[in-house]
Short mmCIF file of C-alpha atoms in Angstrom, two decimals:
data_model
loop_
_atom_site.label_atom_id
_atom_site.label_comp_id
_atom_site.label_asym_id
_atom_site.label_seq_id
_atom_site.Cartn_x
_atom_site.Cartn_y
_atom_site.Cartn_z
CA ASP K 18 219.39 -120.04 164.28
CA GLY K 19 219.70 -115.78 164.04
CA ALA K 20 221.12 -115.95 161.32
CA ALA K 21 220.39 -113.39 158.61
CA PRO K 22 219.17 -114.86 155.37
CA THR K 23 219.73 -115.69 152.14
CA ARG K 24 219.12 -113.65 149.00
CA ALA K 25 217.23 -116.27 147.60
CA GLN K 26 215.17 -117.15 151.17
CA ALA K 27 214.17 -113.53 150.95
CA ALA K 28 213.24 -113.24 147.58
CA VAL K 29 210.79 -116.14 147.53
CA GLY K 30 209.56 -114.20 151.62
CA THR K 31 207.50 -115.80 154.00
CA PRO K 32 204.00 -114.60 153.88
CA ARG K 33 203.10 -111.76 156.28
CA ALA K 34 199.79 -110.79 157.76
CA PRO K 35 198.91 -108.04 155.88
CA SER K 36 198.97 -104.11 157.51
CA SER K 37 195.65 -103.08 158.82
CA ALA K 38 196.05 -100.31 156.59
CA SER K 39 195.90 -102.62 153.44
CA ALA K 40 193.44 -104.25 155.25
CA SER K 41 191.58 -101.28 155.14
CA ALA K 42 191.85 -100.75 151.57
CA ALA K 43 190.73 -104.39 150.59
CA ALA K 44 187.79 -104.00 152.50
CA ALA K 45 186.88 -100.73 151.00
CA ASP K 46 187.36 -101.59 147.82
CA THR K 47 184.95 -104.50 148.46
CA LEU K 48 182.70 -102.55 149.94
CA GLY K 49 182.37 -100.47 146.68
CA SER K 50 182.63 -103.24 144.78
CA LEU K 51 179.35 -104.05 146.60
CA HIS K 52 178.02 -100.80 146.48
CA GLU K 53 178.44 -100.71 142.72
CA ARG K 54 176.59 -103.79 142.56
CA GLY K 55 173.66 -103.11 144.05
CA ARG K 56 173.02 -100.50 142.13
CA GLN K 57 173.40 -102.50 138.60
CA LEU K 58 170.65 -104.46 140.40
CA GLU K 59 168.74 -101.93 141.27
CA HIS K 60 168.86 -100.48 138.12
CA LEU K 61 168.39 -103.77 136.03
CA ALA K 62 164.85 -104.45 139.07
CA ASP K 63 163.97 -100.26 137.43
CA ARG K 64 164.32 -102.07 134.15
CA THR K 65 162.73 -105.34 134.31
CA THR K 66 159.81 -102.99 135.74
CA GLN K 67 159.58 -100.32 133.23
CA MET K 68 159.48 -103.11 130.01
CA HIS K 69 157.06 -105.64 132.22
CA SER K 70 154.40 -102.50 131.90
CA GLU K 71 155.78 -101.81 128.52
CA ALA K 72 154.63 -105.10 127.54
CA ALA K 73 151.30 -104.89 128.74
CA GLN K 74 150.79 -101.61 127.54
CA LEU K 75 151.46 -103.18 123.75
CA TYR K 76 149.17 -106.32 124.37
CA ASN K 77 146.40 -103.65 125.23
CA LEU K 78 146.86 -102.36 121.37
CA ALA K 79 147.26 -105.47 120.57
CA ARG K 80 144.06 -106.66 121.30
CA GLN K 81 142.03 -102.60 121.66
CA ILE K 82 143.74 -103.02 116.98
CA ARG K 83 142.74 -107.00 117.18
CA ARG K 84 138.75 -105.84 118.42
CA GLU K 85 138.64 -102.65 115.92
CA SER K 86 140.11 -105.31 112.78
CA GLU K 87 137.86 -107.69 113.56
CA ALA K 88 134.58 -104.99 114.00
CA ARG K 89 135.20 -103.16 110.82
CA ALA K 90 135.12 -107.28 109.60
CA GLY K 91 131.57 -107.81 110.63
CA GLY K 92 133.44 -111.05 111.85
CA GLY K 93 131.30 -111.34 114.88
CA GLY K 94 134.93 -110.64 117.11
CA ARG K 95 136.44 -114.13 116.66
CA GLY K 96 137.10 -112.53 113.02
CA ALA K 97 136.57 -114.49 109.74
CA GLY K 98 136.31 -118.32 109.06
CA SER K 99 134.88 -118.86 112.68
CA GLY K 100 132.05 -121.93 113.33
CA ALA K 101 129.04 -120.79 115.20
CA ASP K 102 130.10 -122.63 118.08
CA GLY K 103 133.21 -120.19 118.19
CA SER K 104 135.80 -122.68 116.33
CA SER K 105 137.89 -122.09 114.04
CA SER K 106 138.04 -123.55 110.70
CA THR K 107 141.54 -122.86 110.05
CA THR K 108 143.32 -124.17 113.86
CA SER K 109 142.69 -127.39 115.75
CA THR K 110 143.60 -125.62 118.78
CA PRO K 111 140.25 -124.30 120.47
CA ALA K 112 139.21 -120.89 120.12
CA GLY K 113 141.18 -118.64 122.51
CA THR K 114 144.71 -120.11 122.87
CA ALA K 115 146.01 -119.64 120.42
CA ARG K 116 146.73 -115.51 121.65
CA SER K 117 147.11 -117.13 125.26
CA TRP K 118 151.23 -116.47 124.70
CA MET K 119 149.70 -113.08 124.08
CA ARG K 120 148.68 -112.21 128.14
CA PRO K 121 150.92 -110.23 130.18
CA PHE K 122 153.06 -111.38 132.36
CA GLY K 123 150.69 -112.45 135.90
CA GLN K 124 147.63 -113.08 134.04
CA SER K 125 146.23 -115.60 133.05
#
């Protein structure tokens, strides 16, 4: 049909293959976004490691404070209300399980 497209046909247009320059620019943008996401993930991993370490330090400090408090109270290491068998008179859970949530990750 060799006729020139009408103004309406030209406005709608036909999809054109991107030029190599625009494809390169899009690839560079995508690569930059991927690098930024990688930096963000690395920062998140670093913060997670730091928080894990701080949680372990807090756990150890809490244990130390508890032990010192129990020693001052003269509770024999179990605190007030402990029976001779190590069970607590105030709770029905076995000795030691009440504080299991305080263990750092990876320790049981």
